[in-house]
Coordinates of C-alpha atoms in Angstrom, one line a residue:
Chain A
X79 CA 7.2 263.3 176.6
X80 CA 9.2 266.6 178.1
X81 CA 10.2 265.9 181.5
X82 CA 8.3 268.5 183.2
X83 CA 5.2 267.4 181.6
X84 CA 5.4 263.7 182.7
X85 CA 6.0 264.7 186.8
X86 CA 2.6 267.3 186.0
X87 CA 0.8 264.0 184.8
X88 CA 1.6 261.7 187.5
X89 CA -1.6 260.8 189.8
X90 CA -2.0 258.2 192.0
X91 CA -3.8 256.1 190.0
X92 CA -6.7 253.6 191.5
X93 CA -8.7 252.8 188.6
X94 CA -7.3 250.1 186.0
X95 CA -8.6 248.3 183.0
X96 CA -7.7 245.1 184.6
X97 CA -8.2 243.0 181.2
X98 CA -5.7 245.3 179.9
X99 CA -1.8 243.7 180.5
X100 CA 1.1 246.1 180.1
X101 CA 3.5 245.1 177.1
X102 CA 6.4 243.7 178.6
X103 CA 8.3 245.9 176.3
X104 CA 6.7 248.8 178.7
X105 CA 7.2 247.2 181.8
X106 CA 10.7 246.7 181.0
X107 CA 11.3 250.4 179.9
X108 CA 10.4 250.9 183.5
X109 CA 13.0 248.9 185.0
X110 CA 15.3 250.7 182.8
X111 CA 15.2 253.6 184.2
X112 CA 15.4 252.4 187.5
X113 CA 18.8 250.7 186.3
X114 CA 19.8 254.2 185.5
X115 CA 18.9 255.7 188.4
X116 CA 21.6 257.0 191.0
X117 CA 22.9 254.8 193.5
X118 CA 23.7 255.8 197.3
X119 CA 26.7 255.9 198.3
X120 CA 27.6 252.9 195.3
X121 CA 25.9 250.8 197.3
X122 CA 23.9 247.8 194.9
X123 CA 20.9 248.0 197.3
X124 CA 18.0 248.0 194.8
X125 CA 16.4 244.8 193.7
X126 CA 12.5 245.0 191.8
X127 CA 10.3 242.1 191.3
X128 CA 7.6 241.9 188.6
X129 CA 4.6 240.5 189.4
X130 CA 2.2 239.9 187.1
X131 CA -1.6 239.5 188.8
X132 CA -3.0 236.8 186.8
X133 CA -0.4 234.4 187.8
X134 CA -1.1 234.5 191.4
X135 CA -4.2 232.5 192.9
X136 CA -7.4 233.8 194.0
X137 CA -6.0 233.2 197.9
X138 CA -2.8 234.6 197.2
X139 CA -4.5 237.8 196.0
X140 CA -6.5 238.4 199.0
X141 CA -3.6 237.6 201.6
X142 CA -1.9 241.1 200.2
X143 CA -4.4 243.1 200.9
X144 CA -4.6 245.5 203.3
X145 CA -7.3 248.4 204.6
X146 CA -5.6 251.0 201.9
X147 CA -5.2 248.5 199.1
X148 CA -8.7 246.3 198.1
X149 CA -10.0 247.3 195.0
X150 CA -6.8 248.3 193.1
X151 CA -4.9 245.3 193.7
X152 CA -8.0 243.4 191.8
X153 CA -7.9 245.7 188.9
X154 CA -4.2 246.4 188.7
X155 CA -2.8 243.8 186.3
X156 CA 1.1 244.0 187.3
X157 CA 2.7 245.1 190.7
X158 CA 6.4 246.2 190.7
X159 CA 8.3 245.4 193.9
X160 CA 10.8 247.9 195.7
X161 CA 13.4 245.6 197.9
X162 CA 16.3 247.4 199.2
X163 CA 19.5 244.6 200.6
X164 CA 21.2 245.9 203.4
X165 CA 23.4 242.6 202.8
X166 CA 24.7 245.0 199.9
X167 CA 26.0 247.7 202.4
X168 CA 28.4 244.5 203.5
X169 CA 29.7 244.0 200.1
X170 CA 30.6 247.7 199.1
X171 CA 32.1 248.0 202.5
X172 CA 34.8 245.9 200.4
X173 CA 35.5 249.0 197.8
X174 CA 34.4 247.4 194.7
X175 CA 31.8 249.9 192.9
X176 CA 34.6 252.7 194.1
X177 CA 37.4 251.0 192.9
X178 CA 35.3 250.4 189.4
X179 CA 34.5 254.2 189.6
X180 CA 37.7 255.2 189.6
X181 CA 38.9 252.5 187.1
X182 CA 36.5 254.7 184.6
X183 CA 37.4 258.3 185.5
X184 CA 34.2 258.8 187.6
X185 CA 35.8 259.0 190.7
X186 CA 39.3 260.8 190.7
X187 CA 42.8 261.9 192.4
X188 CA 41.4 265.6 191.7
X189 CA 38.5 264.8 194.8
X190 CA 41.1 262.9 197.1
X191 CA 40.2 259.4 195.9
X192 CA 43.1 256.9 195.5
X193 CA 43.3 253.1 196.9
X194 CA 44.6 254.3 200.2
X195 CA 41.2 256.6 200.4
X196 CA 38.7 253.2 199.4
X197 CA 40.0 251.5 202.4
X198 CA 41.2 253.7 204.7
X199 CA 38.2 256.5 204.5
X200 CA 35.0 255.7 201.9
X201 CA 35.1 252.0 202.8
X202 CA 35.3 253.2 206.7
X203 CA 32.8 255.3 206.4
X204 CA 30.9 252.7 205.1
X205 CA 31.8 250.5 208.0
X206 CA 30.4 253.4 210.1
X207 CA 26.9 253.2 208.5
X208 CA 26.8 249.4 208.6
X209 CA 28.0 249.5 212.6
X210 CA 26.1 252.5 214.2
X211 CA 25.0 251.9 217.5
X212 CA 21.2 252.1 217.1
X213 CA 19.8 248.9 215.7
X214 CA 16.1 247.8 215.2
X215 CA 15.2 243.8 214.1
X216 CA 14.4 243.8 210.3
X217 CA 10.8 243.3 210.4
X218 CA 10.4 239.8 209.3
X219 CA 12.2 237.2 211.1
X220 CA 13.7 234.2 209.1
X221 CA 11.8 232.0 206.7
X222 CA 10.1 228.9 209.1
X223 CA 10.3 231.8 211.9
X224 CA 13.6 230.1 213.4
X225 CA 15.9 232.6 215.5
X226 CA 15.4 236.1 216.0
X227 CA 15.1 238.6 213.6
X228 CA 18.1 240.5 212.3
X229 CA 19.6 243.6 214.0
X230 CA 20.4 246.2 211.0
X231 CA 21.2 250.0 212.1
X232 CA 19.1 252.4 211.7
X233 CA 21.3 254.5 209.3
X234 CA 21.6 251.4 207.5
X235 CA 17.9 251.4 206.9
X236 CA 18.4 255.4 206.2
X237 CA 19.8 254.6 203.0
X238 CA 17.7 251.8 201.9
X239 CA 15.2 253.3 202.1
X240 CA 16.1 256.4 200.3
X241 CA 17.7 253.8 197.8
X242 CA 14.1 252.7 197.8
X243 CA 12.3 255.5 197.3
X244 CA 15.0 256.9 194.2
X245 CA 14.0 253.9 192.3
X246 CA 10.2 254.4 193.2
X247 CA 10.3 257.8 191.9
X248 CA 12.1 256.7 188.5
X249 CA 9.6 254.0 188.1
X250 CA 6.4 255.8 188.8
X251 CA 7.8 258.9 185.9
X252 CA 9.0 255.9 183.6
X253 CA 5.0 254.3 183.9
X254 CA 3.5 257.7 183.1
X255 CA 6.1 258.3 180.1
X256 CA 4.9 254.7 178.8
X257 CA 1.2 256.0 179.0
X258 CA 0.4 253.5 181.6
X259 CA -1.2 254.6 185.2
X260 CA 0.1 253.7 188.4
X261 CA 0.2 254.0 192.2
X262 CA 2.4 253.2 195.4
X263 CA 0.1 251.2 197.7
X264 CA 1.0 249.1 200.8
X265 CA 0.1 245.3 200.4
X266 CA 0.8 242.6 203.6
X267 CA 4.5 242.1 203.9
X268 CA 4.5 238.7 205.4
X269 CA 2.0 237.7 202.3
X270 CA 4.4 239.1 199.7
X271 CA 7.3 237.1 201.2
X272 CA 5.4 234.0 201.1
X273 CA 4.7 234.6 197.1
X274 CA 7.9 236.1 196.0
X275 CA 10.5 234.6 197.9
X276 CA 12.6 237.4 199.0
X277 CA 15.5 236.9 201.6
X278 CA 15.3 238.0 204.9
X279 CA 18.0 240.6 204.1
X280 CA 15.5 242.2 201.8
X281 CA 13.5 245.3 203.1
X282 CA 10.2 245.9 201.8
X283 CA 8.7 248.6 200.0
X284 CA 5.0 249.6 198.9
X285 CA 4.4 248.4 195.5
X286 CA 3.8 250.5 192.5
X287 CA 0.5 249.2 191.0
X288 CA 0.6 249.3 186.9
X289 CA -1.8 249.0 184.6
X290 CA -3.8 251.0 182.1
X291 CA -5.8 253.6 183.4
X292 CA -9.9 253.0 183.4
X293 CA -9.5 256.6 184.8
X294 CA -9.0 259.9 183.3
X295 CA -5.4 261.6 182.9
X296 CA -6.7 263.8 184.5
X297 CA -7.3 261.1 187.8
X298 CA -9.5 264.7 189.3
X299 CA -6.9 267.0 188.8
X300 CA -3.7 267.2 190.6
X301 CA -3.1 266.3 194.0
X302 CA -3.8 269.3 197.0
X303 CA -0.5 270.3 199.2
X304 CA 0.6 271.9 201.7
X305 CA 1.8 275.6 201.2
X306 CA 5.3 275.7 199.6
X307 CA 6.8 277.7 202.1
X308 CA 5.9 274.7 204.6
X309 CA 8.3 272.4 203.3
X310 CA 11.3 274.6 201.2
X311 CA 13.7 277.0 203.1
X312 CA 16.7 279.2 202.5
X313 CA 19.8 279.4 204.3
X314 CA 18.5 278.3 207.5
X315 CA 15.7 276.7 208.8
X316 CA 12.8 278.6 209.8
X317 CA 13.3 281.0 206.7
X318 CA 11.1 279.8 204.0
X319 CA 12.1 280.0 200.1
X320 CA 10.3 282.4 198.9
X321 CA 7.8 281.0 195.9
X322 CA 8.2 283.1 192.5
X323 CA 5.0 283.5 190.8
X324 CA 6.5 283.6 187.7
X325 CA 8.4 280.3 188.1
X326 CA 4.6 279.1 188.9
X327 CA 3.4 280.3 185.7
X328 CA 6.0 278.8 183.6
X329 CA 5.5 275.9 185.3
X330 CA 1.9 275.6 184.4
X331 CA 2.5 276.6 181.2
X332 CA 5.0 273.6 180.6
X333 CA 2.0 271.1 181.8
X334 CA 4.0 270.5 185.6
X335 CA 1.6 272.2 188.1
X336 CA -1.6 271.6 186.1
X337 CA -5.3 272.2 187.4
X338 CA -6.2 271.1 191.1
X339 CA -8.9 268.5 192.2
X340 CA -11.1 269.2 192.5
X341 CA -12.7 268.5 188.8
X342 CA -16.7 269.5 188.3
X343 CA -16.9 265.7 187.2
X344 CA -14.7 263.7 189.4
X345 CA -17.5 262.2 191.7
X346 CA -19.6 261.4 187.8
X347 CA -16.8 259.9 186.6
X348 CA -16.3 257.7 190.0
X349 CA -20.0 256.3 189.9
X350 CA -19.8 255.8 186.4
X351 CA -16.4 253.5 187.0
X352 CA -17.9 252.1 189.9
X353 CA -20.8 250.9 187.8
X354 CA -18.4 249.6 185.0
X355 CA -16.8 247.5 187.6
X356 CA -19.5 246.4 189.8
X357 CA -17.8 248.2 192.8
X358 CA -20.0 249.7 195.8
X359 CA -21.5 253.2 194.7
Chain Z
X227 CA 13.9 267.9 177.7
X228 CA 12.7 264.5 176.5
X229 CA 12.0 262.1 180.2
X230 CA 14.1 259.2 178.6
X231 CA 17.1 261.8 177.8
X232 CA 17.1 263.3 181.5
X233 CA 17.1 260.2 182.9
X234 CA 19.7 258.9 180.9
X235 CA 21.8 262.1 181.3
X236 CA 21.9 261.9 185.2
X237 CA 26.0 261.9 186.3
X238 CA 27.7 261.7 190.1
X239 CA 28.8 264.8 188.8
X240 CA 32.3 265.7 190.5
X241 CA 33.1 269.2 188.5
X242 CA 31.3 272.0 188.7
X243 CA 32.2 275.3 187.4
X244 CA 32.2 277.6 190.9
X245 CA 32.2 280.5 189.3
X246 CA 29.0 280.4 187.5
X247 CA 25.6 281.1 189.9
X248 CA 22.7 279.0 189.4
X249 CA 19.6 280.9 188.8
X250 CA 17.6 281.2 191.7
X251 CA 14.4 280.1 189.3
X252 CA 16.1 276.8 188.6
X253 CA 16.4 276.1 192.5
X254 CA 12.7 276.8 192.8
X255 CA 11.8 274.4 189.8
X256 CA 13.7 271.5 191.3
X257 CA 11.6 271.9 195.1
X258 CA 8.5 272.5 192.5
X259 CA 9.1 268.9 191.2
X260 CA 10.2 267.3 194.4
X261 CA 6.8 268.9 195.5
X262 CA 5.0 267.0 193.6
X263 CA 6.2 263.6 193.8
X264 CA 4.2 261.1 194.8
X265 CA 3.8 260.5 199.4
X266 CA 2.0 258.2 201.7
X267 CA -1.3 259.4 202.8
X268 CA 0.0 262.7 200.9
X269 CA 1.7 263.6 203.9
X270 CA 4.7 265.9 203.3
X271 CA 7.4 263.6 204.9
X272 CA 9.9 265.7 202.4
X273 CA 12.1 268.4 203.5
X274 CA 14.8 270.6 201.7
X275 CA 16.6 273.7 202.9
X276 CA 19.0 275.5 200.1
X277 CA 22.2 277.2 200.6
X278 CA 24.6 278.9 198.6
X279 CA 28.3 278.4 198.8
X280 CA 29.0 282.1 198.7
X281 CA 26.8 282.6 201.4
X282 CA 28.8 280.9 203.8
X283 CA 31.3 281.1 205.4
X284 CA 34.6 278.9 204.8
X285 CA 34.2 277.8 208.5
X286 CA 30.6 276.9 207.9
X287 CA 31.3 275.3 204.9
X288 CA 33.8 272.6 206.5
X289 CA 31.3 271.5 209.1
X290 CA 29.1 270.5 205.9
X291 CA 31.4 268.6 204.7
X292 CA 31.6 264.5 204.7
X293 CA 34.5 262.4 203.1
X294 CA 32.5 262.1 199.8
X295 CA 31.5 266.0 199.7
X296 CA 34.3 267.8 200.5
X297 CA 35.3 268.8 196.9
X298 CA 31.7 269.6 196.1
X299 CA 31.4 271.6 199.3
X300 CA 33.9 273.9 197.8
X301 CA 33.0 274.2 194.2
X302 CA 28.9 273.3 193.8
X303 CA 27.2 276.7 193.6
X304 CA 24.6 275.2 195.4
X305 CA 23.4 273.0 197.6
X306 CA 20.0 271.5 198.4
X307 CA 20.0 269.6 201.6
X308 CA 16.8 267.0 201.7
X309 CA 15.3 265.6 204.6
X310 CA 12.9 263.1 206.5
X311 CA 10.5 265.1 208.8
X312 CA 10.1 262.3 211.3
X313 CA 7.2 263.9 212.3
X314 CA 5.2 264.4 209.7
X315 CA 3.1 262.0 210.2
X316 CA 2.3 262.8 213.8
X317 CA 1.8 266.5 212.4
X318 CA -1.0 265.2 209.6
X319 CA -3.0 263.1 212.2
X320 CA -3.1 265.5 215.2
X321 CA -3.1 268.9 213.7
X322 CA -4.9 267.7 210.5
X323 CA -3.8 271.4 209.1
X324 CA -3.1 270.2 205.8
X325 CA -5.1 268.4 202.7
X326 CA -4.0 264.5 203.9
X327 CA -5.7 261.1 204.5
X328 CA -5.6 261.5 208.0
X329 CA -8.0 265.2 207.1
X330 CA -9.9 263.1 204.8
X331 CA -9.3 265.6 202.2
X332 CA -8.5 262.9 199.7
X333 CA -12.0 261.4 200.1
X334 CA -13.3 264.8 199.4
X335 CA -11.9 265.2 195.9
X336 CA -12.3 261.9 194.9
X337 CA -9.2 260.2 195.1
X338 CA -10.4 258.1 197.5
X339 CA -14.0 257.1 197.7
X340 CA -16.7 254.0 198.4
X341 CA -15.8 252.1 195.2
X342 CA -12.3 251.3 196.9
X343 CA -14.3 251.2 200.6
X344 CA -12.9 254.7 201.7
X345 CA -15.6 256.7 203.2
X346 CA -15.1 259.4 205.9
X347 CA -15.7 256.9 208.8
X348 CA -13.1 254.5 207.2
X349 CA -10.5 256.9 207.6
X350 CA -11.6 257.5 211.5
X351 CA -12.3 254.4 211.9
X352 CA -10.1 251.8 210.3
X353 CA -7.0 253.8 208.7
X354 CA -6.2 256.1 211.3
X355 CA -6.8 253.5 214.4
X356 CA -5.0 250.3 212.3
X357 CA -2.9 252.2 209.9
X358 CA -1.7 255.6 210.6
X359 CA -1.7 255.4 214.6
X360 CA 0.6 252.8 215.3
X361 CA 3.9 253.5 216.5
X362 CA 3.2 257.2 216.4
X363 CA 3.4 257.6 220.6
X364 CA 7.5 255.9 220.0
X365 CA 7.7 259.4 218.7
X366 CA 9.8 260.5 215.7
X367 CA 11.9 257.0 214.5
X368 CA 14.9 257.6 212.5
X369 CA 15.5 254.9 210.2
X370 CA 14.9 256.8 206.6
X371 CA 11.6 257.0 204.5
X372 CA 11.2 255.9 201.2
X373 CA 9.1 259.4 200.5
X374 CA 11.9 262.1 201.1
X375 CA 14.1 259.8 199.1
X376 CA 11.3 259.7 196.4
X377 CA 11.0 263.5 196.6
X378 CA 15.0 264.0 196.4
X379 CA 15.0 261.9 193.0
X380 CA 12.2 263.6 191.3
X381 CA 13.8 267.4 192.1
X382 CA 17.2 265.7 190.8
X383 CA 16.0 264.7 187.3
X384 CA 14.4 268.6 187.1
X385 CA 17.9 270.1 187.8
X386 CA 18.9 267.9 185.0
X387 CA 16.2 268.5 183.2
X388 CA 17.4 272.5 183.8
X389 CA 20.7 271.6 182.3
X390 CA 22.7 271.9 185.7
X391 CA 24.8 269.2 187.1
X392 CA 24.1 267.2 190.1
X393 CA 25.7 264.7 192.7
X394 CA 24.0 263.8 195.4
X395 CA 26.3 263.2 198.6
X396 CA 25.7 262.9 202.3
X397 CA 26.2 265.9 204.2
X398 CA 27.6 266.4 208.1
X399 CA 24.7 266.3 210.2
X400 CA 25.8 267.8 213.3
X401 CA 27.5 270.0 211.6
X402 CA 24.3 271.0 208.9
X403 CA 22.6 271.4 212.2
X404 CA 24.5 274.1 213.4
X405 CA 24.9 275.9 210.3
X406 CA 21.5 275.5 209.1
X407 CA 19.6 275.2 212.9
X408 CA 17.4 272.3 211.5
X409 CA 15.2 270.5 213.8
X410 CA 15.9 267.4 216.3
X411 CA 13.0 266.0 214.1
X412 CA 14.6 266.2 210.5
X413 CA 16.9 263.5 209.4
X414 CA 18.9 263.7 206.6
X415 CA 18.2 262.0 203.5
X416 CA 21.5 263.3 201.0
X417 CA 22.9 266.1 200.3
X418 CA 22.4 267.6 196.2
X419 CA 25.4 269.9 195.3
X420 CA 24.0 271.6 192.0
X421 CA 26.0 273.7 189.3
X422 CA 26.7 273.9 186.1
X423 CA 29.0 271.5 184.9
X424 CA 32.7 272.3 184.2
X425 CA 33.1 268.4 182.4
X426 CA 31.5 267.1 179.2
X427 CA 27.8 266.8 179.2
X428 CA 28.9 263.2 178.8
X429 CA 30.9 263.8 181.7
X430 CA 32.8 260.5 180.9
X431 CA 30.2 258.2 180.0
X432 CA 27.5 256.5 181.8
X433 CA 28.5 254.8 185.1
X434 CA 28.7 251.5 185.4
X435 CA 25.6 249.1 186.8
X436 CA 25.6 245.2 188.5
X437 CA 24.6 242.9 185.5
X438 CA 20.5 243.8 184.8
X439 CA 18.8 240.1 186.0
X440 CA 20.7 240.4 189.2
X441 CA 18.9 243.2 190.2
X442 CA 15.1 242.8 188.6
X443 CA 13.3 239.5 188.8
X444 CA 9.8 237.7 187.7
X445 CA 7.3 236.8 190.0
X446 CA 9.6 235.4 192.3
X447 CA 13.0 236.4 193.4
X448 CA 14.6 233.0 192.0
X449 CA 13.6 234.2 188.3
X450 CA 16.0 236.6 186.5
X451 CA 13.9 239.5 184.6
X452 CA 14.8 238.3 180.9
X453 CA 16.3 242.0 178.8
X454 CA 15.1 242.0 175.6
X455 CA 17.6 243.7 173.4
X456 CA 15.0 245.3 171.3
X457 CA 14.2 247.7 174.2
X458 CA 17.7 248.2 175.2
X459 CA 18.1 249.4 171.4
X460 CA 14.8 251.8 171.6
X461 CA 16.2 253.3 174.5
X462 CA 19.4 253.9 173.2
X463 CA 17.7 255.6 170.2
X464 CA 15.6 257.7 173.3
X465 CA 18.9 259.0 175.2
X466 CA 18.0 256.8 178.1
X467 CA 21.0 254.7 177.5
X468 CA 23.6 256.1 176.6
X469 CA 27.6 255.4 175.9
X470 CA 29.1 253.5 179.2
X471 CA 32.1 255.2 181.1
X472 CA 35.1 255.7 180.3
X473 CA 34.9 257.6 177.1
X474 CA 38.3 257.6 175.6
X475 CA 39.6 261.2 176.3
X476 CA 37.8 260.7 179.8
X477 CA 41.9 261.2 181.4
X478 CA 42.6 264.1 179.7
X479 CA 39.4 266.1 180.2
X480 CA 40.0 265.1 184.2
X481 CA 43.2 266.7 183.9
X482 CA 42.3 269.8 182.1
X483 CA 39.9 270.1 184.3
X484 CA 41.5 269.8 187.4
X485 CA 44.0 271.5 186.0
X486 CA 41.2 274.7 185.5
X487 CA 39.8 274.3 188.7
X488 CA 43.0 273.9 190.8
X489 CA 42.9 270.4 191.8
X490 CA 44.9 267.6 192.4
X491 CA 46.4 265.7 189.9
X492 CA 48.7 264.0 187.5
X493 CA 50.1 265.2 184.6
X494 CA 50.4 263.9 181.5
X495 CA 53.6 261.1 181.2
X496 CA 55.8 262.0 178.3

């Protein structure tokens, strides 16, 4: 699919054919694009679990939910999981990823980089990230809850988390390419670690919910937002980019800003999928 | 462009011709996208402000600059600086001025309804008291947000999807602040210095990766995601993977290059 015309189809999908498994050929498209996606600052943050639904028990199933994910988590039939180390910021503070960088012509003498640079300024700065004064505890203490939990910095977590959020954004594109539907949703933290069997040095994510879509494409239309000029400026704060109509329209025409929800037959097609499932009208 | 083929064509691009503008429609189709992307409680916790290199000054233009962006600083045509609004969130529960979950706005067009228990008395009453009120009087908490990032990545693969070049790099802060008066409440996410590329579209090859099962796993973190190299080969054939770095003329196009744009470097040996 164009590019343009897979971010104009992405929903926030809730409604799955849970019978309905992703090919594993699909599901591993996905990851690959996440392998492809950029990495901050070098640093090998990103890990993903797959989690397939029917392979958990009954009990396990219910100890993720939480009050924004119930139904969804029944129907979805796989869950992808976004971890981000912040034992990884250690490692490149070692120089590694820039050394192999500059081993392949990525990074070069032309931008200043040289071994003396790795260890006397990127690694440092690295260092800097990893050491800044403001810490919070991870939020999970050890497995068994021995100790306390561990102090990271909060511009540690900065880049996780945008880390994170990268490789969510790569996934949730790569699932709509792959004609599958999917959404971010929070599940219990505490329940997931129990199942999966992530370190401690792991930081959570929401999962992305996959499946195939019991929903419309069309999922109601396309999500409201706030006014452009809200969140975009130019040159300075407090001066807002100015929105081109035109840009607009070739943007609509290319399938990325597609018809808002709300559709005539949205609340129809809810009931109607409510009564396919057996859910609450 | 095809999705695969931008994703695959994505580069910590490091040359960029500084003489060539970037349309100012381009710019405005990468927030578009970023706009878009997908949010928590479809809260807006994304922020970008663009500049322009030319429209600086060269004393402005140092306080941007960071270890890893100083070349870019100087030879990106432009610059999109993404943020966290840490209070975002405050701003979507207590003001309620725009289409979130906290306005119930979501329940209203369906994307959230009784099938799923949301109602509008589930948002007062369970979300916002359990969910979205918690930690809210700490006041903004810096510490990054999976969103913005989110946000950043989706307006990246459009300015590659445009054709330009793109390498995202963190950014001086302070000195952002003062150049671009940003709020106490915004924290940055990265810096995106955009152009058009004065390299190869190959731009030396793909960059390398950690092995593939030691970063993706199979119901539990112990279990290595088996690659099948079926899809590996379907994805080359889709532009999504594509040759690794270095290409073999990879030095001399870094020379020449350099060479063009007046940067360090070493010459040829004999």
């Amino acid at each position: 699919m164009e590019f343009k015309s897979v971010v104009g189809w992405r929903r926030s999908i809730r409604w799955f054919d849970p019978w309905r498994e992703p090919e594993r050929e699909k599901i591993q498209s996905i990851l690959e694009a996440v392998y492809r996606a950029p990495r901050v600052l070098e640093v090998d943050f990103l890990h993903l679990g797959v989690v397939y639904r029917d392979r958990l028990s009954h009990e396990e199933m219910q100890t993720l939910k939480t009050p924004t994910t119930t139904a969804q988590l029944d129907m979805a039939p796989v869950y992808i999981f976004f971890f981000a180390d912040v034992q990884a910021l250690e490692e490149a503070c070692r120089g590694q990823n820039f050394r192999e960088l500059m081993r392949v012509g990525v990074l070069n003498r032309s931008h200043g980089w040289s071994e003396e640079f790795v260890t006397n300024t990127a690694a440092a700065y690295l260092e800097s990230v990893r050491d800044a004064e403001a810490r919070v505890p991870l939020r999970l203490p050890a497995p068994g809850g021995e100790g306390s939990p561990m102090l990271v910095s909060r511009e540690t977590l900065r880049l996780a988390r945008t880390a994170i959020g990268i490789a969510q954004a790569y996934a949730l594109l790569a699932a709509v390419e792959e004609g599958l539907g999917a959404q971010l949703s929070g599940v219990s933290v505490a329940a997931a670690r129990g199942i999966l069997g992530f370190p401690p040095t792991w930081v959570p994510s929401s999962p992305m919910l996959l499946g195939y879509r019991a929903e419309s494409r069309e999922a109601g239309g396309q999500r409201p937002r706030e006014p452009f000029e809200e969140d975009f400026f130019e040159l300075r704060y407090g001066h807002p980019f100015y929105r081109e109509p035109a840009v607009v329209e070739q943007l609509k025409a290319a399938g990325m800003i597609q018809e808002p929800a709300l559709f005539p037959w949205r609340m129809e097609e809810i009931r109607g999928l409510a009564r396919k499932f057996g859910l609450p009208d | 462009m095809d999705f695969y083929r931008t994703v695959g064509n994505q580069r910590a691009e490091q040359y960029f011709l500084p003489w060539r503008p970037v349309e100012r429609q381009k710019v405005q189709v990468i927030l578009e996208a970023g706009r878009l992307a997908s949010r928590a409680v479809n809260t807006a916790f994304a922020k970008a402000i663009v500049a322009y290199r030319d429209s600086l000054t060269a004393a402005e233009r140092e306080k941007l600059k960071t270890p890893f962006s100083a070349v870019l600083v100087d030879t990106a045509s432009v610059y999109l600086f993404w943020y966290h609004d840490m209070d975002a969130r405050r701003v979507a529960i207590e003001e309620r001025k725009w289409p979130t979950v906290a306005s119930g706005a979501l329940v209203d067009i369906g994307a959230l309804g009784p099938p799923h228990g949301w109602s509008h008395r589930y948002v007062q009453n369970v979300v916002l008291p359990e969910v979205l009120m918690p930690g809210l009087d700490a006041g903004p908490q810096r510490g990054g947000n999976a969103d913005a990032g989110l946000a950043m990545a989706q307006g990246l693969l459009a300015a590659l999807d445009e054709g330009l070049a793109a390498c995202l790099a963190p950014f001086d802060e302070a000195g952002a602040k003062e150049v671009l008066r940003t709020p106490d409440t915004w924290e940055p996410v990265m810096g995106m210095f955009l152009g058009y590329p004065a390299d190869s579209a190959e731009a030396g090859g793909q960059e390398p990766r950690p092995p593939f099962e030691s970063m993706f796993f199979e119901q539990h973190a112990s279990e290595p995601f088996a690659r099948d190299e079926q899809v590996t080969k379907r994805l080359e054939g889709a532009g999504l993977i594509q040759r690794p770095a270095p290409v073999p003329w990879r030095e001399k196009e870094v020379r020449a290059v350099s060479r063009m744009l007046g940067l360090p470097h070493e010459e040829a040996q004999p």
